[in-house]
PDB file of C-alpha atoms and ligand atoms in Angstrom:
ATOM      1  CA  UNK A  10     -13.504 -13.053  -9.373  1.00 87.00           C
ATOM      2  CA  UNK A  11     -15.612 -14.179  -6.313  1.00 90.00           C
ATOM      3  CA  UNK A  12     -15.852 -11.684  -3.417  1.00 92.00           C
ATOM      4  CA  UNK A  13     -15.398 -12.228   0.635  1.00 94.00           C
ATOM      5  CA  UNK A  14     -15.115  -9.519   3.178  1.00 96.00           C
ATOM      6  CA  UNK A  15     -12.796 -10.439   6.038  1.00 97.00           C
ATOM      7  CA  UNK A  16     -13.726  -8.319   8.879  1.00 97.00           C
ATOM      8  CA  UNK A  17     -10.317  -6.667   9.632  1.00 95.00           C
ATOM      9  CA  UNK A  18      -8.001  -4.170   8.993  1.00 88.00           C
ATOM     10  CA  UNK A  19      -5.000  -5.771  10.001  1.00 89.00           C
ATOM     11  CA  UNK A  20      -2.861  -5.701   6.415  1.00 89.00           C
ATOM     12  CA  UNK A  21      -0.858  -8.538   7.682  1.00 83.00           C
ATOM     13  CA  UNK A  22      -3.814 -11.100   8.353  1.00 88.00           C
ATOM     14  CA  UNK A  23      -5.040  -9.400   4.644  1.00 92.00           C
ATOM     15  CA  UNK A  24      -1.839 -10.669   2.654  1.00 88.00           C
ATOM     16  CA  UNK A  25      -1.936 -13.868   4.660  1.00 86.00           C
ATOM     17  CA  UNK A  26      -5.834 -14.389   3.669  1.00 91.00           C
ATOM     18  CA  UNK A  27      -5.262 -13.267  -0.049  1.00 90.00           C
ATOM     19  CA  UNK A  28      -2.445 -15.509  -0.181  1.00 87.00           C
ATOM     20  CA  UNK A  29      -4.088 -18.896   1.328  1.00 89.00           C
ATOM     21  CA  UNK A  30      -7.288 -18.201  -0.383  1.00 90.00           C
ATOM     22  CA  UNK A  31      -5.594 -17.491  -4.129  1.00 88.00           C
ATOM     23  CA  UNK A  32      -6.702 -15.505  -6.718  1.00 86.00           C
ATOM     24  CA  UNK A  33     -10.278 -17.204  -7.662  1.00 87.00           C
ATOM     25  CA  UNK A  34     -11.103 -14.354  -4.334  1.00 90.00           C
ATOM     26  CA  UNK A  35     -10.977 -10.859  -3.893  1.00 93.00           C
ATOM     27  CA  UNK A  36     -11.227 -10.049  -0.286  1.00 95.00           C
ATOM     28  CA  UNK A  37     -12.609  -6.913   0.747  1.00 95.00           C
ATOM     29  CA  UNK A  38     -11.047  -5.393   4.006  1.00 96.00           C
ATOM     30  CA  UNK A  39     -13.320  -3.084   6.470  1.00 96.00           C
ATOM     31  CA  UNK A  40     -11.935  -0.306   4.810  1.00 96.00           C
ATOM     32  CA  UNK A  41     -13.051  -1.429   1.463  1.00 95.00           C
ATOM     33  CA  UNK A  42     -16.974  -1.748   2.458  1.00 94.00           C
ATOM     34  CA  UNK A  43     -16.573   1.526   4.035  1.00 94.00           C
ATOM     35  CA  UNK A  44     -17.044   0.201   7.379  1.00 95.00           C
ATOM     36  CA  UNK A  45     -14.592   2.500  10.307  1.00 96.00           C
ATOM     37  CA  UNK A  46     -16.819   1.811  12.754  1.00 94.00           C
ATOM     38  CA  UNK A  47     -15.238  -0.294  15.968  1.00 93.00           C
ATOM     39  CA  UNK A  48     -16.639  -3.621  15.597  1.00 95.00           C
ATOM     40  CA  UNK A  49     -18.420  -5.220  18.814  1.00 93.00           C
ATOM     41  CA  UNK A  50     -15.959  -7.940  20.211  1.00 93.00           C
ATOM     42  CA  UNK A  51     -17.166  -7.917  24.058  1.00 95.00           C
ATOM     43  CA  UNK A  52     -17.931 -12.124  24.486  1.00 97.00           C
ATOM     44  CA  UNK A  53     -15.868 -14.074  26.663  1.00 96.00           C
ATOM     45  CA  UNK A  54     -15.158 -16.620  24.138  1.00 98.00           C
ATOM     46  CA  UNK A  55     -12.591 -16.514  20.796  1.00 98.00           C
ATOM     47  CA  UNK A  56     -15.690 -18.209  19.506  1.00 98.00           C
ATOM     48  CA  UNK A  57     -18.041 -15.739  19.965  1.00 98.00           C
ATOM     49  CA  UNK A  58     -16.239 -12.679  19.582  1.00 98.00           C
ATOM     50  CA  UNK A  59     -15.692 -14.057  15.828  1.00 98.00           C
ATOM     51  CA  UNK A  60     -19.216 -14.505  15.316  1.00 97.00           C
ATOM     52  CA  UNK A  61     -20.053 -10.920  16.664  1.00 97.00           C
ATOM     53  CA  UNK A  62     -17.487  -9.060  14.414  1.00 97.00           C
ATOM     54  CA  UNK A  63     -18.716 -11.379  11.031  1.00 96.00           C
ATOM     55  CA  UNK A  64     -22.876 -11.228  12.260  1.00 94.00           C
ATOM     56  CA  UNK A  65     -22.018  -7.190  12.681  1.00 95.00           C
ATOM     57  CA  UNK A  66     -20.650  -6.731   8.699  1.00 94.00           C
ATOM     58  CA  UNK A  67     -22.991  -9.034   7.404  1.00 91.00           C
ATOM     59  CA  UNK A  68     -26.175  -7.511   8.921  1.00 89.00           C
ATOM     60  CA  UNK A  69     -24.849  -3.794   8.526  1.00 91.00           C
ATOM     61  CA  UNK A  70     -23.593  -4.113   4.769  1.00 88.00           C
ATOM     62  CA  UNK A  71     -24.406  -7.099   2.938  1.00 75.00           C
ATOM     63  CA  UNK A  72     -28.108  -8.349   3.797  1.00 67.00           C
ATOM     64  CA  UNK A  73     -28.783  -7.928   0.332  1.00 64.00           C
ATOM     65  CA  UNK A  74     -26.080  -9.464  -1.371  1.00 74.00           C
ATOM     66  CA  UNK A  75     -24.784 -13.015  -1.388  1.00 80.00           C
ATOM     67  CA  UNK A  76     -21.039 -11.707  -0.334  1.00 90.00           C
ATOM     68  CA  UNK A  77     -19.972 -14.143   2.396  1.00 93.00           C
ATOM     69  CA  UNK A  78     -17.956 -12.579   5.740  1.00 95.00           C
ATOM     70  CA  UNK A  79     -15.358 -13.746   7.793  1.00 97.00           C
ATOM     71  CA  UNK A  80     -14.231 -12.591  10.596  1.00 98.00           C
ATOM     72  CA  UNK A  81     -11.308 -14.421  13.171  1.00 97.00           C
ATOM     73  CA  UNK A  82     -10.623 -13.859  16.815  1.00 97.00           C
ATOM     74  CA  UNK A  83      -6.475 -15.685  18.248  1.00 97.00           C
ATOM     75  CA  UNK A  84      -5.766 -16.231  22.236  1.00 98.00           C
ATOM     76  CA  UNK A  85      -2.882 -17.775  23.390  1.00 98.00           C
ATOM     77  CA  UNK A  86      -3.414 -20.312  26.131  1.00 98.00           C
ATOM     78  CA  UNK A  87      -1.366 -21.652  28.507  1.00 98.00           C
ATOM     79  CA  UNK A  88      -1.516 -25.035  30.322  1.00 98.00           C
ATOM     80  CA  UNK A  89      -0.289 -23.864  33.028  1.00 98.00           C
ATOM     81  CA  UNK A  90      -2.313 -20.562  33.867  1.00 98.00           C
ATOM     82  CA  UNK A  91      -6.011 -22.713  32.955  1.00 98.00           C
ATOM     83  CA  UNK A  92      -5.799 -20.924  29.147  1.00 98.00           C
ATOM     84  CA  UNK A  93      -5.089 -17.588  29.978  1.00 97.00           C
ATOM     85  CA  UNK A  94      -4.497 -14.774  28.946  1.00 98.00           C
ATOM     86  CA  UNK A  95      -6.704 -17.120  26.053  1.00 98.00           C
ATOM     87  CA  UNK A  96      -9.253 -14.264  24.795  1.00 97.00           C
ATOM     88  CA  UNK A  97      -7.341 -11.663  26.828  1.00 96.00           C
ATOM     89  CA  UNK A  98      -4.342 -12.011  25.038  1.00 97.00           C
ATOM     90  CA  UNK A  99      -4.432  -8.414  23.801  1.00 93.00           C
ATOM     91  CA  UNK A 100      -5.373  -6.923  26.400  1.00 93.00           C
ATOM     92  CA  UNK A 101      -3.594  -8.926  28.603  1.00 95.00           C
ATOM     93  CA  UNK A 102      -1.743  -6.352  30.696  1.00 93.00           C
ATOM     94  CA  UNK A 103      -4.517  -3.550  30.431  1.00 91.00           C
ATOM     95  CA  UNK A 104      -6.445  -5.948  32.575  1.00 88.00           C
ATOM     96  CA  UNK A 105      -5.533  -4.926  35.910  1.00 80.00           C
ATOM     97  CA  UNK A 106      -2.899  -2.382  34.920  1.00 74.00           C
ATOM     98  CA  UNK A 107      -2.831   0.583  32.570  1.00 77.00           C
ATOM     99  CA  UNK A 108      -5.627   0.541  30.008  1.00 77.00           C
ATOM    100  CA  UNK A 109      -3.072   2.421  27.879  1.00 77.00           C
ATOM    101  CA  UNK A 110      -1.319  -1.002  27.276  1.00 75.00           C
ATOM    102  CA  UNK A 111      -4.097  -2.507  25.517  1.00 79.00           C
ATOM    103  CA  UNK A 112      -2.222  -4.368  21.932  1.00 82.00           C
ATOM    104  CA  UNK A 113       0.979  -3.509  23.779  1.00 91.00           C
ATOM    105  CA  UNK A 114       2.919  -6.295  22.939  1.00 94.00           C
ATOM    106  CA  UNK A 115       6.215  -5.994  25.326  1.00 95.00           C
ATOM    107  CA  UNK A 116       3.894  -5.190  28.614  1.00 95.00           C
ATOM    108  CA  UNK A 117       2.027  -8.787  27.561  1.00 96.00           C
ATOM    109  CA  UNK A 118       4.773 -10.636  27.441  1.00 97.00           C
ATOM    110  CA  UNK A 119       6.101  -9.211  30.476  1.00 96.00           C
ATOM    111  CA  UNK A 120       3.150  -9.761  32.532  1.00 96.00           C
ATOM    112  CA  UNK A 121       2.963 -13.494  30.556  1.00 98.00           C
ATOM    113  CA  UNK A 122       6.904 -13.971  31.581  1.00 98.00           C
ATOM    114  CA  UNK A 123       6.213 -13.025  35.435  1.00 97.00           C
ATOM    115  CA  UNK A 124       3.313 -15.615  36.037  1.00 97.00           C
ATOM    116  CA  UNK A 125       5.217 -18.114  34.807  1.00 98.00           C
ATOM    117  CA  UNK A 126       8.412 -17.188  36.641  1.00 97.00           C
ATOM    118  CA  UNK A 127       9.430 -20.339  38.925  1.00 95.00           C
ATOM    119  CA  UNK A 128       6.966 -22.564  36.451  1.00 98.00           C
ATOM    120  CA  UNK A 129       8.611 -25.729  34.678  1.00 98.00           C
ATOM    121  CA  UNK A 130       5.057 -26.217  32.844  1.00 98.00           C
ATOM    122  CA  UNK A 131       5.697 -24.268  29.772  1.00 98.00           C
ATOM    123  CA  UNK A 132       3.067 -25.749  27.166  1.00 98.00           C
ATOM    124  CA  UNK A 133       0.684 -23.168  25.431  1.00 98.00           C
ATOM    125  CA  UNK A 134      -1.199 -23.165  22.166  1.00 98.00           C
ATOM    126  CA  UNK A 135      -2.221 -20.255  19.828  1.00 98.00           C
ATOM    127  CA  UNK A 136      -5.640 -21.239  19.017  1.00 98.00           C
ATOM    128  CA  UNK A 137      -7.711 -18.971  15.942  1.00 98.00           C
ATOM    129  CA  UNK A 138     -10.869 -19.176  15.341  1.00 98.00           C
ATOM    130  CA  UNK A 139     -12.628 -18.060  12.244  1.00 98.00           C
ATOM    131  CA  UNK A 140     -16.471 -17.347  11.642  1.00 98.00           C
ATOM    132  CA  UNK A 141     -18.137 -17.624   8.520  1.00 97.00           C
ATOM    133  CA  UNK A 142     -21.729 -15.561   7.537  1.00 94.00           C
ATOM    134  CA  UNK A 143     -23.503 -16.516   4.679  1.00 91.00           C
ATOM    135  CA  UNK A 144     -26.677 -14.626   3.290  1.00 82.00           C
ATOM    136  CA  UNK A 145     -29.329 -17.687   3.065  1.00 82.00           C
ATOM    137  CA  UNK A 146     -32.414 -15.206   2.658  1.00 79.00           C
ATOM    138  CA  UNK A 147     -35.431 -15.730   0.834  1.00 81.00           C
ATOM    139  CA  UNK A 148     -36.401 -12.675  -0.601  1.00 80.00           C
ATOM    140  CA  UNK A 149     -38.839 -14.044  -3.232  1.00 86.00           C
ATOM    141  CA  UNK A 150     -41.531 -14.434  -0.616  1.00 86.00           C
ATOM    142  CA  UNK A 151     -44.217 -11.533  -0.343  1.00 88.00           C
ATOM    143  CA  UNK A 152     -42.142 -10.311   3.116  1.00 87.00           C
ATOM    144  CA  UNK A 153     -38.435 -11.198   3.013  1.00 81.00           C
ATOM    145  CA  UNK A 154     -36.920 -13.646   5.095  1.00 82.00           C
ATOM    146  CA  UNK A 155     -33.923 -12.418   6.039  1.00 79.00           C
ATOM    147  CA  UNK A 156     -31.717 -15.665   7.210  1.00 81.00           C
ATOM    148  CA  UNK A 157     -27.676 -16.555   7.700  1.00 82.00           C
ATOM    149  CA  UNK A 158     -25.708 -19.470   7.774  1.00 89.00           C
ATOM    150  CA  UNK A 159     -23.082 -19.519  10.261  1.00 94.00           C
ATOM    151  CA  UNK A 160     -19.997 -21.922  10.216  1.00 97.00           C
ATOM    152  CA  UNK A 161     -16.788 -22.288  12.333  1.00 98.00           C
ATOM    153  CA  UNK A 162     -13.077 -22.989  11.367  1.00 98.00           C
ATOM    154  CA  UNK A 163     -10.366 -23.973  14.107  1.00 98.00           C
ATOM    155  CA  UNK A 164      -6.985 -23.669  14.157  1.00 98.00           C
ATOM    156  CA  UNK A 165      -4.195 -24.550  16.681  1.00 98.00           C
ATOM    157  CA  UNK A 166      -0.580 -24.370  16.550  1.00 98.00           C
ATOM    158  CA  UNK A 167       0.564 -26.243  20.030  1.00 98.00           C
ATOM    159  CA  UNK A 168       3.904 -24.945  21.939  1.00 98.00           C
ATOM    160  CA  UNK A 169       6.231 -23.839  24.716  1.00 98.00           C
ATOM    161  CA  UNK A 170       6.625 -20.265  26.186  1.00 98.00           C
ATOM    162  CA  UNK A 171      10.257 -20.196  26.721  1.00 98.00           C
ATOM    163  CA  UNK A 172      11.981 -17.858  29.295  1.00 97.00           C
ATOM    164  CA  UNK A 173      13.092 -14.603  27.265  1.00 95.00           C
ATOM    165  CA  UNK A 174      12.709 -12.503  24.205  1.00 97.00           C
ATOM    166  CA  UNK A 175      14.305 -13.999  20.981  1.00 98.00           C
ATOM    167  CA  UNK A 176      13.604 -13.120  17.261  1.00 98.00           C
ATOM    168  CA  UNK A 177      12.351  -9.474  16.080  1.00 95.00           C
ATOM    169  CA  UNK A 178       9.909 -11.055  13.068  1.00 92.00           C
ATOM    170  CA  UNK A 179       6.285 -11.512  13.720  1.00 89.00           C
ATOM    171  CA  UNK A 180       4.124  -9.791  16.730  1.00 90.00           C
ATOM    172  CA  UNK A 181       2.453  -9.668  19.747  1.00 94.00           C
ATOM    173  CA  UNK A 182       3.625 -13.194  21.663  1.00 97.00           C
ATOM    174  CA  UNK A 183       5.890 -14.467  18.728  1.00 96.00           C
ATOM    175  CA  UNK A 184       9.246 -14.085  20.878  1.00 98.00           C
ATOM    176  CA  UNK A 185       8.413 -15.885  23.158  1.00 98.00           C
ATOM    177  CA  UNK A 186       5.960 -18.791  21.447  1.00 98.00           C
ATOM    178  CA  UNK A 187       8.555 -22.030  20.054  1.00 98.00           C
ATOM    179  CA  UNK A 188       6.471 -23.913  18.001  1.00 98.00           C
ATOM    180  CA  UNK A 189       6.341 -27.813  19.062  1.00 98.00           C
ATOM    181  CA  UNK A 190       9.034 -29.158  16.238  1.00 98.00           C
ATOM    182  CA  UNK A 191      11.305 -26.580  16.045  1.00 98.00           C
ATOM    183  CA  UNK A 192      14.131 -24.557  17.869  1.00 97.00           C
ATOM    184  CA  UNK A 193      13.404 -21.375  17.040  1.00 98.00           C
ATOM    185  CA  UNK A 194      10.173 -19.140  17.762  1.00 98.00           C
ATOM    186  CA  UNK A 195       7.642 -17.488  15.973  1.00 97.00           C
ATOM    187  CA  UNK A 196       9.830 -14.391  15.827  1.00 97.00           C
ATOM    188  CA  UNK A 197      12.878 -15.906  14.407  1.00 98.00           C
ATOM    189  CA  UNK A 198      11.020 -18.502  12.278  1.00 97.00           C
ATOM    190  CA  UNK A 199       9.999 -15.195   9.724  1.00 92.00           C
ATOM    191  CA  UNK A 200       6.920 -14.478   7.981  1.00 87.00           C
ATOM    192  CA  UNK A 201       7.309 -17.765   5.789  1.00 88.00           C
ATOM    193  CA  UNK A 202       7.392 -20.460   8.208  1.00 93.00           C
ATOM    194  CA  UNK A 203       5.123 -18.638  10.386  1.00 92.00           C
ATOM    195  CA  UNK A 204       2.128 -18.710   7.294  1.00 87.00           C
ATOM    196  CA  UNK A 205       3.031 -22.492   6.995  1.00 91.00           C
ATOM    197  CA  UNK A 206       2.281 -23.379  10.217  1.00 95.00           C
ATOM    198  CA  UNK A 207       0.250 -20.827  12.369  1.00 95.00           C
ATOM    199  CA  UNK A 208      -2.745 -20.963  13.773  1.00 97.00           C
ATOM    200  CA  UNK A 209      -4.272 -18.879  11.692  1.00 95.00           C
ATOM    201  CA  UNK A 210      -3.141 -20.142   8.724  1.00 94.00           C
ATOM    202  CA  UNK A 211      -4.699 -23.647   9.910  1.00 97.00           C
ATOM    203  CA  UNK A 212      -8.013 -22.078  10.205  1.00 97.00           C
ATOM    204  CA  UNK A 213      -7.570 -20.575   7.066  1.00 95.00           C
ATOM    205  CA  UNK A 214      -7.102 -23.408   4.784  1.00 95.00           C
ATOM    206  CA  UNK A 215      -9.844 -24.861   6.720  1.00 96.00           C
ATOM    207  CA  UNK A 216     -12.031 -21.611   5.241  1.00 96.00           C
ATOM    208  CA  UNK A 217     -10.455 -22.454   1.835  1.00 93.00           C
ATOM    209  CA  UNK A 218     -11.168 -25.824   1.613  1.00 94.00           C
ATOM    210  CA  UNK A 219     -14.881 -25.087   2.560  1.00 95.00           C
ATOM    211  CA  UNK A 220     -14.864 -22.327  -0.039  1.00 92.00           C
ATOM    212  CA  UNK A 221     -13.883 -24.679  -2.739  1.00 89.00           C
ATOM    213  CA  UNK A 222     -15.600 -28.070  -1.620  1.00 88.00           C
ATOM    214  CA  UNK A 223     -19.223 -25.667  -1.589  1.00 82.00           C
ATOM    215  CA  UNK A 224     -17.926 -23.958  -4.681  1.00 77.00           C
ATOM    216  CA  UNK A 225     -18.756 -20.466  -2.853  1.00 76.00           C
TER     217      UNK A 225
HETATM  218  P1  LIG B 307      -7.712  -7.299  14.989  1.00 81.53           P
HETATM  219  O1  LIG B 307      -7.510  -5.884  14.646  1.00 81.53           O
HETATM  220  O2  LIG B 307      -7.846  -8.171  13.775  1.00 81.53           O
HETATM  221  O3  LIG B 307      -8.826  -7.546  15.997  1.00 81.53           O
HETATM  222  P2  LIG B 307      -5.928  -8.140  17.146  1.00 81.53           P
HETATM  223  O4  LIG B 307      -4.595  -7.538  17.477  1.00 81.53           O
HETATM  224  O5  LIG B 307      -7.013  -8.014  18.154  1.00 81.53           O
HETATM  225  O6  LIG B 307      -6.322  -7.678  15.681  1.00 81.53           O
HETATM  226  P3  LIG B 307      -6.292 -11.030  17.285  1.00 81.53           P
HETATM  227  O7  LIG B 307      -7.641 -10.831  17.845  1.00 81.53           O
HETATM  228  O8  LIG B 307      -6.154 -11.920  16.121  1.00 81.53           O
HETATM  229  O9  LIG B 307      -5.589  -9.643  16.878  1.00 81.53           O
HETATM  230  O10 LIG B 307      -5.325 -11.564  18.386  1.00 81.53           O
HETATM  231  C1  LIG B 307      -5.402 -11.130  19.725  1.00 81.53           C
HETATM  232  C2  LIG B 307      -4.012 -11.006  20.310  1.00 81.53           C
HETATM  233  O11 LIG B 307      -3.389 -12.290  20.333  1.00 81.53           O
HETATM  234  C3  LIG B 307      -3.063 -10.102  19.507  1.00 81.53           C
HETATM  235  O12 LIG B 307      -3.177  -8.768  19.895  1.00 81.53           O
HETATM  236  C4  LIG B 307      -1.711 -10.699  19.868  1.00 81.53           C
HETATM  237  O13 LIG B 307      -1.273 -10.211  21.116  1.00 81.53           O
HETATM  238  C5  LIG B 307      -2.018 -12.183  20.010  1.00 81.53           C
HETATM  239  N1  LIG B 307      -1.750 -12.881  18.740  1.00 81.53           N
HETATM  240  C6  LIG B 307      -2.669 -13.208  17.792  1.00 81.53           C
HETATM  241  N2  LIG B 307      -2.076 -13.833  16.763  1.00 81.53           N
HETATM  242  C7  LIG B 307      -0.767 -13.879  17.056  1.00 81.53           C
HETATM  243  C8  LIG B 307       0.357 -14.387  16.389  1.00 81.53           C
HETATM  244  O14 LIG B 307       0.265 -14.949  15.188  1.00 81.53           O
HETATM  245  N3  LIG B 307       1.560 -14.273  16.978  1.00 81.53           N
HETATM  246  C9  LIG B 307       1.677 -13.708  18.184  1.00 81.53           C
HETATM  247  N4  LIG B 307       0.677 -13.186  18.882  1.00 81.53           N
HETATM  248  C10 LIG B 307      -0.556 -13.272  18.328  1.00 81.53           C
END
């Protein structure tokens, strides 16, 4: 079975990964690697924050070995607020409030909720993007050349935020993200819908396909 690390710890994105990428892959969490250290995410774009977290692993761990690495950064943007809270989104009400509400998902939404209070313009997307690392070294010259490949996948899932809280499935913003195409949101769709049709699911089959079509 091939290897891929995926540069998280988050068991959910894990089992969604595993699950979209089948069993011809065995991904290897942070933990696996032995990696605990907190992984540099400190661009101002989903784009490069994915790049950062995959470049880290790959140059830390795996410069010898042909294991690729993945790593995916998700901001929800709205139309209506010029893409915010976009690559903010967990942080979102840490920003200029308590720092203690970094990842914490009610104050978010709140915050989200109250800047769009009085706002008819309720479009948003959740947008993922995933980087790829590849080892593409040449270690058979007298000194090493130690090289990557880097590729992007995107993913969007396009939307409305709608006024309150409903559905208890999911996280962060899924009570209050309905999908374009259905009635109910992210939170009351459940975990099997969700992996159908998310964002990150999109840029995940995306990875897959690439896997397979390069026969990594
Ligand atoms: P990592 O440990 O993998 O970095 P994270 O919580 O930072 O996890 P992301 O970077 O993927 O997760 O996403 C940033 C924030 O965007 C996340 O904290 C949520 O608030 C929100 N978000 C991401 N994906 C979401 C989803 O599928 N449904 C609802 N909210 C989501």
């Amino acid at each position: 079975m091939k290897k891929i690390v995926f540069a998280t710890n988050n068991k959910h994105k894990l089992e969604e990964a595993q699950q979209i990428l089948g069993n011809e892959f065995k991904i290897l969490s942070l933990a696996d690697i032995n990696c605990h250290e907190e992984l540099p995410e400190t661009s101002d774009t989903l784009e490069g924050n994915a790049y950062q977290k995959a470049e880290y692993v790959w140059s830390h761990y795996f410069r010898d070995e042909k294991i690729p690495v993945f790593a995916d950064d998700t901001g929800l943007e709205v139309e209506a607020l010029g893409g915010e809270p976009g690559v903010l989104s967990a942080r979102y009400a840490a920003i200029d409030g308590d720092p203690q509400q970094s990842h914490d998902s009610e104050a978010n939404m709140k915050k989200l909720l109250r800047k769009l209070d009085g706002e008819d313009n309720r479009t948003a997307r959740f947008r993922t993007v995933i980087s790829l690392v590849i080892d593409a070294s040449d270690t058979t010259t007298e000194i090493p050349l130690y090289m990557e490949k880097r590729w992007e996948f995107e993913g969007i899932v396009n939307g409305q935020i709608i006024r309150e809280r409903r559905g208890t499935t999911g996280f962060g913003y899924d009570p209050i993200f309905q999908p374009d195409g259905y009635e109910q949101t992210f939170a009351e769709l459940g975990a099997d819908i969700k992996n159908q049709i998310s964002h990150r699911a999109r840029a995940m089959q995306k990875l897959a396909e690439f896997l397979k079509d390069k026969n990594l």
